[in-house]
Short mmCIF file of C-alpha atoms in Angstrom, two decimals:
data_model
loop_
_atom_site.label_atom_id
_atom_site.label_comp_id
_atom_site.label_asym_id
_atom_site.label_seq_id
_atom_site.Cartn_x
_atom_site.Cartn_y
_atom_site.Cartn_z
CA UNK A 1 -15.75 14.39 108.81
CA UNK A 2 -12.63 14.96 110.90
CA UNK A 3 -9.79 16.13 108.67
CA UNK A 4 -7.35 16.86 111.46
CA UNK A 5 -5.08 13.94 110.58
CA UNK A 6 -5.60 14.04 106.82
CA UNK A 7 -2.38 15.02 105.04
CA UNK A 8 -2.69 18.16 102.90
CA UNK A 9 -1.49 16.24 99.84
CA UNK A 10 -4.43 13.82 100.20
CA UNK A 11 -6.88 16.68 100.56
CA UNK A 12 -5.40 18.31 97.46
CA UNK A 13 -5.74 15.14 95.39
CA UNK A 14 -9.38 14.70 96.38
CA UNK A 15 -10.14 18.40 95.97
CA UNK A 16 -8.77 18.39 92.42
CA UNK A 17 -10.98 15.39 91.61
CA UNK A 18 -14.08 16.89 93.21
CA UNK A 19 -13.50 20.21 91.45
CA UNK A 20 -13.49 18.40 88.12
CA UNK A 21 -16.72 16.67 89.14
CA UNK A 22 -18.28 20.01 90.03
CA UNK A 23 -17.23 21.56 86.73
CA UNK A 24 -18.62 18.58 84.84
CA UNK A 25 -21.83 19.02 86.82
CA UNK A 26 -21.45 15.60 88.35
CA UNK A 27 -22.13 14.76 91.96
CA UNK A 28 -19.29 16.04 94.11
CA UNK A 29 -18.17 16.31 97.70
CA UNK A 30 -16.99 19.84 98.45
CA UNK A 31 -15.62 19.11 101.93
CA UNK A 32 -12.09 18.29 100.76
CA UNK A 33 -11.75 21.57 98.89
CA UNK A 34 -13.28 23.46 101.75
CA UNK A 35 -10.75 22.04 104.18
CA UNK A 36 -7.87 22.67 101.78
CA UNK A 37 -9.02 26.28 101.34
CA UNK A 38 -9.40 26.63 105.09
CA UNK A 39 -5.82 25.53 105.67
CA UNK A 40 -4.60 27.88 102.95
CA UNK A 41 -6.68 30.96 103.74
CA UNK A 42 -7.34 30.70 107.46
CA UNK A 43 -4.17 28.97 108.66
CA UNK A 44 -1.97 30.41 105.92
CA UNK A 45 -0.27 27.04 105.42
CA UNK A 46 2.16 27.23 102.51
CA UNK A 47 1.62 23.62 101.40
CA UNK A 48 -2.15 24.10 101.21
CA UNK A 49 -1.77 27.45 99.47
CA UNK A 50 0.52 25.88 96.89
CA UNK A 51 -2.04 23.15 96.18
CA UNK A 52 -4.84 25.73 95.91
CA UNK A 53 -2.79 27.57 93.31
CA UNK A 54 -1.91 24.38 91.45
CA UNK A 55 -5.57 23.33 91.27
CA UNK A 56 -7.18 26.69 90.57
CA UNK A 57 -4.57 28.64 88.57
CA UNK A 58 -5.22 26.57 85.40
CA UNK A 59 -8.98 26.94 85.95
CA UNK A 60 -8.67 30.70 86.40
CA UNK A 61 -6.52 30.85 83.26
CA UNK A 62 -9.17 29.01 81.30
CA UNK A 63 -11.86 31.32 82.65
CA UNK A 64 -9.75 34.32 81.65
CA UNK A 65 -9.54 33.09 78.05
CA UNK A 66 -13.31 32.65 77.95
CA UNK A 67 -14.04 36.14 79.26
CA UNK A 68 -15.76 38.28 76.59
CA UNK A 69 -13.26 41.12 77.08
CA UNK A 70 -10.09 39.01 77.22
CA UNK A 71 -9.30 39.60 73.55
CA UNK A 72 -9.41 43.36 74.16
CA UNK A 73 -6.48 43.13 76.55
CA UNK A 74 -2.78 42.94 75.84
CA UNK A 75 -2.07 40.55 78.69
CA UNK A 76 -1.77 36.78 79.05
CA UNK A 77 -4.33 34.53 80.68
CA UNK A 78 -1.61 33.69 83.20
CA UNK A 79 -1.39 37.31 84.29
CA UNK A 80 -5.14 37.54 84.91
CA UNK A 81 -5.24 34.12 86.59
CA UNK A 82 -2.42 35.11 88.91
CA UNK A 83 -3.99 38.50 89.66
CA UNK A 84 -7.36 36.88 90.33
CA UNK A 85 -5.94 34.26 92.68
CA UNK A 86 -3.93 36.91 94.48
CA UNK A 87 -7.03 39.06 94.98
CA UNK A 88 -8.99 35.96 95.99
CA UNK A 89 -6.38 35.19 98.64
CA UNK A 90 -6.14 38.75 99.96
CA UNK A 91 -9.92 39.08 100.17
CA UNK A 92 -10.57 35.73 101.88
CA UNK A 93 -7.54 35.23 104.13
CA UNK A 94 -8.33 35.18 107.80
CA UNK A 95 -11.89 34.22 108.57
CA UNK A 96 -13.73 35.52 105.50
CA UNK A 97 -14.00 32.02 104.04
CA UNK A 98 -16.68 31.29 106.63
CA UNK A 99 -19.09 33.63 104.81
CA UNK A 100 -19.13 31.22 101.83
CA UNK A 101 -21.60 28.43 102.41
CA UNK A 102 -20.77 26.24 99.43
CA UNK A 103 -17.87 25.41 97.13
CA UNK A 104 -19.99 26.64 94.25
CA UNK A 105 -20.09 30.05 95.86
CA UNK A 106 -16.34 30.07 96.47
CA UNK A 107 -15.68 29.22 92.83
CA UNK A 108 -18.16 31.86 91.68
CA UNK A 109 -16.19 34.36 93.67
CA UNK A 110 -12.93 33.19 92.10
CA UNK A 111 -14.52 33.55 88.68
CA UNK A 112 -15.68 37.04 89.63
CA UNK A 113 -12.08 37.80 90.61
CA UNK A 114 -11.00 36.80 87.08
CA UNK A 115 -13.63 39.15 85.65
CA UNK A 116 -12.48 41.94 87.98
CA UNK A 117 -8.84 41.49 87.02
CA UNK A 118 -9.69 41.85 83.33
CA UNK A 119 -12.08 44.78 83.74
CA UNK A 120 -9.75 46.65 86.09
CA UNK A 121 -6.91 46.15 83.61
CA UNK A 122 -9.04 47.53 80.79
CA UNK A 123 -9.83 50.62 82.84
CA UNK A 124 -6.18 51.53 83.07
CA UNK A 125 -4.97 50.05 79.79
CA UNK A 126 -7.74 50.83 77.31
CA UNK A 127 -7.19 49.47 73.84
CA UNK A 128 -7.69 52.11 71.14
CA UNK A 129 -10.13 50.70 68.61
CA UNK A 130 -11.12 53.98 66.93
CA UNK A 131 -8.63 55.72 64.63
CA UNK A 132 -7.50 59.10 65.88
CA UNK A 133 -8.84 62.16 64.05
CA UNK A 134 -6.71 63.09 61.06
CA UNK A 135 -5.05 66.00 62.80
CA UNK A 136 -4.26 64.00 65.85
CA UNK A 137 -0.90 62.39 66.36
CA UNK A 138 0.28 60.98 69.65
CA UNK A 139 -0.84 63.38 72.35
CA UNK A 140 2.14 64.65 74.29
CA UNK A 141 0.83 65.61 77.67
CA UNK A 142 3.38 67.31 79.87
CA UNK A 143 4.89 64.14 81.37
CA UNK A 144 6.95 65.85 84.06
CA UNK A 145 3.91 67.37 85.74
CA UNK A 146 1.48 64.74 84.58
CA UNK A 147 2.92 61.86 86.59
CA UNK A 148 2.69 63.75 89.88
CA UNK A 149 -0.90 64.83 89.42
CA UNK A 150 -3.65 62.81 91.05
CA UNK A 151 -7.20 62.66 89.75
CA UNK A 152 -8.47 64.27 92.94
CA UNK A 153 -6.10 67.21 92.54
CA UNK A 154 -7.08 67.70 88.93
CA UNK A 155 -10.76 67.46 89.78
CA UNK A 156 -10.33 70.13 92.48
CA UNK A 157 -8.70 72.40 89.93
CA UNK A 158 -11.50 71.80 87.43
CA UNK A 159 -14.11 72.60 90.08
CA UNK A 160 -12.33 75.84 90.88
CA UNK A 161 -12.56 76.81 87.20
CA UNK A 162 -16.11 75.56 86.65
CA UNK A 163 -18.06 76.59 89.72
CA UNK A 164 -21.70 76.20 88.67
CA UNK A 165 -23.12 72.84 89.91
CA UNK A 166 -24.83 72.09 86.59
CA UNK A 167 -21.62 72.84 84.73
CA UNK A 168 -19.67 70.62 87.12
CA UNK A 169 -22.15 67.85 86.45
CA UNK A 170 -21.57 68.28 82.73
CA UNK A 171 -17.79 68.09 83.14
CA UNK A 172 -18.26 64.98 85.25
CA UNK A 173 -20.47 63.39 82.60
CA UNK A 174 -18.11 64.33 79.78
CA UNK A 175 -14.68 63.60 81.26
CA UNK A 176 -15.31 61.19 84.13
CA UNK A 177 -18.11 59.13 82.62
CA UNK A 178 -17.33 59.77 78.93
CA UNK A 179 -21.02 60.28 78.17
CA UNK A 180 -22.29 61.65 74.88
CA UNK A 181 -24.56 64.73 74.84
CA UNK A 182 -27.60 62.61 73.97
CA UNK A 183 -26.91 60.28 76.91
CA UNK A 184 -26.54 63.22 79.27
CA UNK A 185 -29.81 64.78 78.10
CA UNK A 186 -31.55 61.45 78.49
CA UNK A 187 -30.22 60.92 82.01
CA UNK A 188 -30.89 64.47 83.21
CA UNK A 189 -33.97 65.67 81.27
CA UNK A 190 -34.93 68.15 83.96
CA UNK A 191 -31.65 70.03 83.48
CA UNK A 192 -31.08 69.74 79.72
CA UNK A 193 -33.98 69.01 77.46
CA UNK A 194 -32.00 68.19 74.30
CA UNK A 195 -28.61 66.92 73.27
CA UNK A 196 -28.09 70.21 71.46
CA UNK A 197 -28.52 72.09 74.72
CA UNK A 198 -25.90 69.86 76.32
CA UNK A 199 -23.52 70.39 73.41
CA UNK A 200 -23.80 74.16 73.60
CA UNK A 201 -23.17 74.17 77.33
CA UNK A 202 -20.22 71.82 76.91
CA UNK A 203 -18.67 74.05 74.22
CA UNK A 204 -18.81 76.96 76.63
CA UNK A 205 -17.22 74.93 79.43
CA UNK A 206 -14.49 73.55 77.18
CA UNK A 207 -13.61 77.14 76.19
CA UNK A 208 -13.17 78.06 79.85
CA UNK A 209 -11.05 75.03 80.56
CA UNK A 210 -8.78 75.71 77.60
CA UNK A 211 -8.23 79.27 78.70
CA UNK A 212 -7.26 78.44 82.26
CA UNK A 213 -3.55 79.15 82.65
CA UNK A 214 -2.92 76.44 85.25
CA UNK A 215 -4.62 73.75 83.21
CA UNK A 216 -2.72 74.86 80.11
CA UNK A 217 0.52 74.67 81.99
CA UNK A 218 -0.26 71.21 83.36
CA UNK A 219 -1.17 69.94 79.91
CA UNK A 220 1.55 71.53 77.82
CA UNK A 221 4.31 72.36 80.29
CA UNK A 222 4.49 75.88 78.93
CA UNK A 223 4.29 78.95 81.11
CA UNK A 224 0.96 80.75 81.10
CA UNK A 225 0.54 83.63 78.67
CA UNK A 226 0.58 87.11 80.12
CA UNK A 227 -2.60 89.12 79.83
CA UNK A 228 -0.91 91.90 77.90
CA UNK B 1 1.92 78.87 74.46
CA UNK B 2 4.42 81.59 75.48
CA UNK B 3 3.79 85.26 74.70
CA UNK B 4 6.83 85.26 72.46
CA UNK B 5 5.37 82.49 70.34
CA UNK B 6 2.01 84.20 70.45
CA UNK B 7 3.50 87.32 68.96
CA UNK B 8 5.43 85.59 66.21
CA UNK B 9 2.84 83.05 65.13
CA UNK B 10 -0.12 84.47 63.29
CA UNK B 11 -2.98 82.85 61.51
CA UNK B 12 -2.19 82.37 57.82
CA UNK B 13 -5.85 82.40 56.79
CA UNK B 14 -7.52 84.96 59.06
CA UNK B 15 -9.80 84.96 60.86
CA UNK B 16 -8.34 82.27 63.15
CA UNK B 17 -10.45 79.22 63.93
CA UNK B 18 -13.05 79.87 66.62
CA UNK B 19 -13.19 77.88 69.84
CA UNK B 20 -16.23 76.05 68.56
CA UNK B 21 -14.37 75.11 65.38
CA UNK B 22 -11.48 73.83 67.49
CA UNK B 23 -13.92 71.74 69.50
CA UNK B 24 -15.36 70.38 66.26
CA UNK B 25 -11.86 69.35 65.15
CA UNK B 26 -11.27 67.58 68.46
CA UNK B 27 -14.62 65.81 68.15
CA UNK B 28 -13.82 64.72 64.59
CA UNK B 29 -16.70 66.83 63.31
CA UNK B 30 -14.85 69.61 61.48
CA UNK B 31 -16.35 70.75 58.17
CA UNK B 32 -14.34 70.95 54.95
CA UNK B 33 -13.51 74.65 55.31
CA UNK B 34 -12.26 74.21 58.85
CA UNK B 35 -10.17 71.24 57.82
CA UNK B 36 -8.68 73.18 54.90
CA UNK B 37 -7.84 76.06 57.20
CA UNK B 38 -6.18 73.71 59.61
CA UNK B 39 -4.14 72.05 56.88
CA UNK B 40 -2.62 75.39 55.88
CA UNK B 41 -2.28 77.24 59.17
CA UNK B 42 0.45 76.24 61.66
CA UNK B 43 -0.84 78.77 64.18
CA UNK B 44 -4.29 77.21 64.35
CA UNK B 45 -2.74 73.74 64.24
CA UNK B 46 -0.88 74.64 67.40
CA UNK B 47 -4.04 75.95 69.06
CA UNK B 48 -5.80 72.70 68.24
CA UNK B 49 -2.87 70.72 69.60
CA UNK B 50 -2.91 72.63 72.88
CA UNK B 51 -6.65 72.12 73.22
CA UNK B 52 -6.15 68.42 72.50
CA UNK B 53 -3.49 68.17 75.21
CA UNK B 54 -5.77 69.78 77.77
CA UNK B 55 -8.66 67.46 76.97
CA UNK B 56 -6.34 64.46 76.88
CA UNK B 57 -5.07 65.40 80.34
CA UNK B 58 -8.63 65.57 81.63
CA UNK B 59 -9.66 62.31 79.96
CA UNK B 60 -6.58 60.42 81.11
CA UNK B 61 -6.80 61.50 84.72
CA UNK B 62 -10.50 61.78 85.32
CA UNK B 63 -12.02 58.88 83.38
CA UNK B 64 -13.84 56.70 85.90
CA UNK B 65 -11.79 58.04 88.80
CA UNK B 66 -14.89 57.98 91.01
CA UNK B 67 -15.86 54.41 90.08
CA UNK B 68 -15.55 51.66 92.70
CA UNK B 69 -12.92 49.09 91.72
CA UNK B 70 -14.01 46.10 89.69
CA UNK B 71 -13.30 43.96 92.74
CA UNK B 72 -15.72 46.01 94.85
CA UNK B 73 -18.36 45.77 92.10
CA UNK B 74 -17.94 41.99 92.03
CA UNK B 75 -18.29 41.77 95.81
CA UNK B 76 -21.43 43.88 95.56
CA UNK B 77 -22.86 41.64 92.84
CA UNK B 78 -22.30 38.53 94.95
CA UNK B 79 -23.71 40.21 98.07
CA UNK B 80 -20.32 39.93 99.72
CA UNK B 81 -19.49 43.60 100.14
CA UNK B 82 -19.48 45.31 103.50
CA UNK B 83 -22.89 46.80 104.31
CA UNK B 84 -21.49 50.33 104.39
CA UNK B 85 -20.39 50.16 100.74
CA UNK B 86 -23.70 48.87 99.37
CA UNK B 87 -25.48 52.24 99.45
CA UNK B 88 -22.50 54.00 97.93
CA UNK B 89 -22.24 51.45 95.10
CA UNK B 90 -25.97 51.61 94.40
CA UNK B 91 -25.91 55.40 94.29
CA UNK B 92 -22.95 55.26 91.93
CA UNK B 93 -24.66 52.72 89.67
CA UNK B 94 -27.58 55.07 89.17
CA UNK B 95 -25.35 57.50 87.30
CA UNK B 96 -22.54 55.38 85.84
CA UNK B 97 -23.22 53.45 82.62
CA UNK B 98 -19.74 51.88 82.68
CA UNK B 99 -20.23 50.21 86.04
CA UNK B 100 -23.73 49.07 85.04
CA UNK B 101 -22.22 47.47 81.95
CA UNK B 102 -19.47 45.84 84.01
CA UNK B 103 -22.09 44.25 86.23
CA UNK B 104 -24.12 43.05 83.24
CA UNK B 105 -20.99 41.46 81.76
CA UNK B 106 -20.21 39.85 85.12
CA UNK B 107 -23.71 38.48 85.46
CA UNK B 108 -23.61 36.88 81.99
CA UNK B 109 -20.08 35.62 82.59
CA UNK B 110 -20.99 33.92 85.87
CA UNK B 111 -23.98 32.31 84.18
CA UNK B 112 -21.77 30.53 81.64
CA UNK B 113 -21.93 26.81 82.22
CA UNK B 114 -18.97 25.51 84.20
CA UNK B 115 -16.76 23.24 82.16
CA UNK B 116 -14.05 20.77 83.14
CA UNK B 117 -10.60 22.21 82.94
CA UNK B 118 -8.39 20.42 80.41
CA UNK B 119 -4.61 20.58 80.70
CA UNK B 120 -3.46 24.13 80.04
CA UNK B 121 -1.92 24.51 76.59
CA UNK B 122 -0.01 27.61 77.61
CA UNK B 123 2.29 28.44 80.49
CA UNK B 124 0.52 30.43 83.18
CA UNK B 125 3.54 32.15 84.61
CA UNK B 126 2.90 35.90 84.45
CA UNK B 127 5.58 37.75 82.52
CA UNK B 128 7.41 40.57 84.21
CA UNK B 129 5.52 43.79 83.54
CA UNK B 130 6.51 47.42 83.29
CA UNK B 131 5.20 48.30 86.75
CA UNK B 132 6.85 45.35 88.51
CA UNK B 133 9.88 46.03 90.67
CA UNK B 134 12.72 43.98 89.22
CA UNK B 135 15.11 43.30 92.10
CA UNK B 136 18.74 43.40 91.04
CA UNK B 137 21.38 41.06 92.43
CA UNK B 138 23.80 43.23 94.36
CA UNK B 139 26.04 40.95 96.39
CA UNK B 140 27.40 37.49 96.81
CA UNK B 141 30.53 36.49 98.66
CA UNK B 142 33.32 35.94 96.16
CA UNK B 143 33.85 32.38 95.10
CA UNK B 144 37.15 31.06 93.71
CA UNK B 145 35.74 30.70 90.21
CA UNK B 146 34.61 34.30 90.20
CA UNK B 147 37.73 35.96 91.58
CA UNK B 148 39.33 38.13 88.94
CA UNK B 149 36.43 37.51 86.57
CA UNK B 150 33.07 39.09 86.03
CA UNK B 151 31.24 40.09 89.17
CA UNK B 152 27.92 40.03 87.33
CA UNK B 153 27.64 36.24 87.33
CA UNK B 154 24.23 34.68 87.81
CA UNK B 155 23.21 34.54 91.47
CA UNK B 156 23.88 31.09 92.89
CA UNK B 157 22.58 29.75 96.18
CA UNK B 158 24.09 26.56 97.56
CA UNK B 159 22.66 24.86 100.61
CA UNK B 160 26.13 23.79 101.70
CA UNK B 161 27.80 27.20 101.61
CA UNK B 162 25.55 29.14 103.97
CA UNK B 163 25.84 32.16 101.67
CA UNK B 164 23.24 34.86 101.73
CA UNK B 165 22.36 36.80 98.57
CA UNK B 166 21.07 40.34 98.51
CA UNK B 167 18.78 41.83 95.87
CA UNK B 168 17.53 45.39 95.63
CA UNK B 169 14.62 47.13 93.98
CA UNK B 170 13.40 50.67 94.57
CA UNK B 171 13.18 51.04 98.35
CA UNK B 172 13.23 47.27 98.90
CA UNK B 173 15.95 44.79 99.79
CA UNK B 174 15.48 41.02 99.68
CA UNK B 175 17.88 38.61 101.38
CA UNK B 176 17.88 34.94 100.36
CA UNK B 177 19.62 31.87 101.67
CA UNK B 178 19.29 28.14 101.08
CA UNK B 179 19.25 25.42 103.69
CA UNK B 180 19.45 21.65 103.20
CA UNK B 181 16.38 19.74 104.39
CA UNK B 182 15.18 16.15 104.08
CA UNK B 183 12.88 16.59 101.08
CA UNK B 184 14.99 19.18 99.26
CA UNK B 185 16.45 22.64 99.73
CA UNK B 186 14.52 25.21 101.72
CA UNK B 187 14.68 28.80 100.49
CA UNK B 188 14.54 31.31 103.31
CA UNK B 189 14.13 34.98 102.66
CA UNK B 190 13.44 38.34 104.18
CA UNK B 191 12.00 41.40 102.49
CA UNK B 192 13.00 44.72 104.02
CA UNK B 193 11.21 47.86 102.84
CA UNK B 194 11.25 51.49 103.94
CA UNK B 195 9.76 51.62 107.46
CA UNK B 196 6.52 53.25 106.33
CA UNK B 197 6.05 50.60 103.63
CA UNK B 198 7.07 47.47 105.53
CA UNK B 199 3.58 46.77 106.85
CA UNK B 200 2.23 46.71 103.29
CA UNK B 201 4.36 43.64 102.58
CA UNK B 202 3.06 41.70 105.55
CA UNK B 203 0.97 38.80 104.21
CA UNK B 204 2.35 39.22 100.68
CA UNK B 205 2.32 36.15 98.46
CA UNK B 206 5.59 34.58 97.36
CA UNK B 207 5.46 32.45 94.18
CA UNK B 208 8.42 30.31 93.20
CA UNK B 209 8.55 29.27 89.55
CA UNK B 210 10.82 26.69 87.98
CA UNK B 211 10.78 25.89 84.24
CA UNK B 212 7.63 28.03 84.00
CA UNK B 213 5.86 25.76 86.47
CA UNK B 214 4.60 26.97 89.82
CA UNK B 215 6.50 25.15 92.59
CA UNK B 216 5.64 26.83 95.86
CA UNK B 217 3.37 29.57 97.16
CA UNK B 218 4.22 30.99 100.57
CA UNK B 219 3.44 34.14 102.52
CA UNK B 220 5.53 36.90 104.05
CA UNK B 221 5.15 37.32 107.82
CA UNK B 222 5.03 40.54 109.84
CA UNK B 223 8.83 40.68 109.94
CA UNK B 224 9.10 40.28 106.17
CA UNK B 225 10.32 36.69 106.54
CA UNK B 226 9.24 33.86 104.23
CA UNK B 227 10.16 30.24 103.66
CA UNK B 228 9.69 28.11 100.53
CA UNK B 229 10.02 24.36 100.93
CA UNK B 230 10.64 21.85 99.43
CA UNK B 231 12.37 22.98 96.24
CA UNK B 232 14.49 21.19 93.67
CA UNK B 233 17.96 22.26 92.51
CA UNK B 234 17.87 24.32 89.34
CA UNK B 235 16.99 27.80 88.20
CA UNK B 236 14.09 29.60 89.85
CA UNK B 237 12.22 32.89 89.54
CA UNK B 238 10.59 34.50 92.54
CA UNK B 239 7.57 36.83 92.54
CA UNK B 240 6.47 38.61 95.71
CA UNK B 241 3.05 40.26 95.48
CA UNK B 242 1.57 42.61 98.08
CA UNK B 243 -2.14 43.19 98.68
CA UNK B 244 -1.94 46.61 96.99
CA UNK B 245 -0.79 44.94 93.77
CA UNK B 246 2.92 45.84 94.09
CA UNK B 247 5.12 43.06 92.75
CA UNK B 248 8.82 42.39 93.32
CA UNK B 249 10.41 40.00 90.83
CA UNK B 250 13.73 38.20 91.24
CA UNK B 251 14.77 36.21 88.20
CA UNK B 252 17.28 33.51 87.37
CA UNK B 253 18.52 32.35 90.76
CA UNK B 254 20.36 29.05 90.57
CA UNK B 255 19.78 26.67 93.48
CA UNK B 256 22.41 24.01 94.20
CA UNK B 257 22.41 21.23 96.74
#
C-alpha cells in the first residue's frame, strides 16, 4: 500500500483502531501503525510523534499499573509511561525500526520499555520494606564527600584494601550483589564449602574495611585517627 | 572518630564490644548481652554507628553497579541487543541473581495477555521530580501593566507582540517565542547548553502539556531549535527530555493570540 499521500491524521486514526483490535486479539492490519511509527521515528515528524504518544502513552500507563512491581514504586504510571516512550523513541529513532518485523514485536518492545523503566527506578529508589535494626536510625553518610564519589572510585578503593581475589569476590557478592552467605557458598562451592565459612571470611573482611582510614573518612567525614 | 574523642570516650561496660559483635548488631543478630551492652554504652554505640555508616556507604554506592541497565537486559531478552553485548550480558547473568530475576519478571510480564486499553482514569502527565531541572523565567520585555508592579508575573507569550522569553536552569538557557499561524499559534524555541553538553540535547523530546493533556511532541535539532505547532491559547507546561534522561521543565507559560 502506498501511504505517501495519506495524511498523518488519517494514519493515526486507523492505527489507534488497529491497535485496539490487536489488543483485543482481533484481526488487525498493522501497516497503518507501522507507517505512523516510521514517520515518527525515522523521519522525526512532530505530528506523527505526537500521535504515537497520544495512542501509546495511555497504553503504556495501563501496562505500568499492571506491572507486578509497580506498587513497590513511589511514582505515577504517567512517569513510567513517559519514561518508557522516551526510551522507546531514543532506541528506535533513525533506522532501528526496520529490525522489527511485526507490530506485535514493536509493542512487545514498548512493553519491555515499561518494565525497564520500573525496574531501573527500583534499582535507584528501593523501597524499604524491612524495619531497621533497633539500634539503627537514619544512616548519616558523609554527604559532602558522598555525592562526589562514583561507584568505580569506591570499588577501586575497596580493592586496594582487600587485595586477595577470593576476598574481593566475597566483597562483590556481599555489597554489589547483596548475596547471603548461604547463596555465596551455593554459587561458589569450590571456594567456600559452607555458609559458615563464608560468614567467617566476611567478618574478617568487614573488620579490615572498618579500620581503613580513608573509608572511615568517606563514610563519616571525620579525620582518620592517628596511630598513637 | 577523632583521637580526641577516642581518648575521652571509654566503654562503660568493659570489655568493649568486639568487631564480630558489632557485625552481629549490624546484621540484626546481636544476642541479649550484646544488646544490653549497647543500650548502656555510648562509646560502643558510636563504634556501631561508624561501622553502620561505612557499610551503608558501600551498599549505597556499590549495589548492582556492575549490572547492565534494565533497558539493556530487555533488549537482550528480545534478541535486539548489539551482538557485542550479548556475551557480556550472559556472563553477567551467570553470577547475578538480581538480573536473572529481572529477566524472569520480564518474561512473565510480556506473556500477560494483551488487553484493550480503556480510557485512562488518571492524568498521565509526569509530575516534576527532584532531579528535573526546573527552568526559571528570567526576562520579559516590560509591558505597561507590569511597569512599577511585580516583575515576577507569570510568563506570557503573545503571537502579536514578537516578544521572546528567556528561562534558565543549571547550565541551560531556553528561549521561547510565539508566532501566529493558520491553525493556531506556533511555539518556537531554542535550548542553549554549555558547549560540552549541547550535543546531548540534540534529538531531545519536547512535550507540551495543556490542562494535563499532551498537546504536542516535537524534537530538538542539532542547533537546539524546536517548534511546536499547532497550539491553542492558554496555559502550557513544557518538558524537554534528553536521551541520557535529563529533563528540563518550564511551567505555567500563558499563550495568547
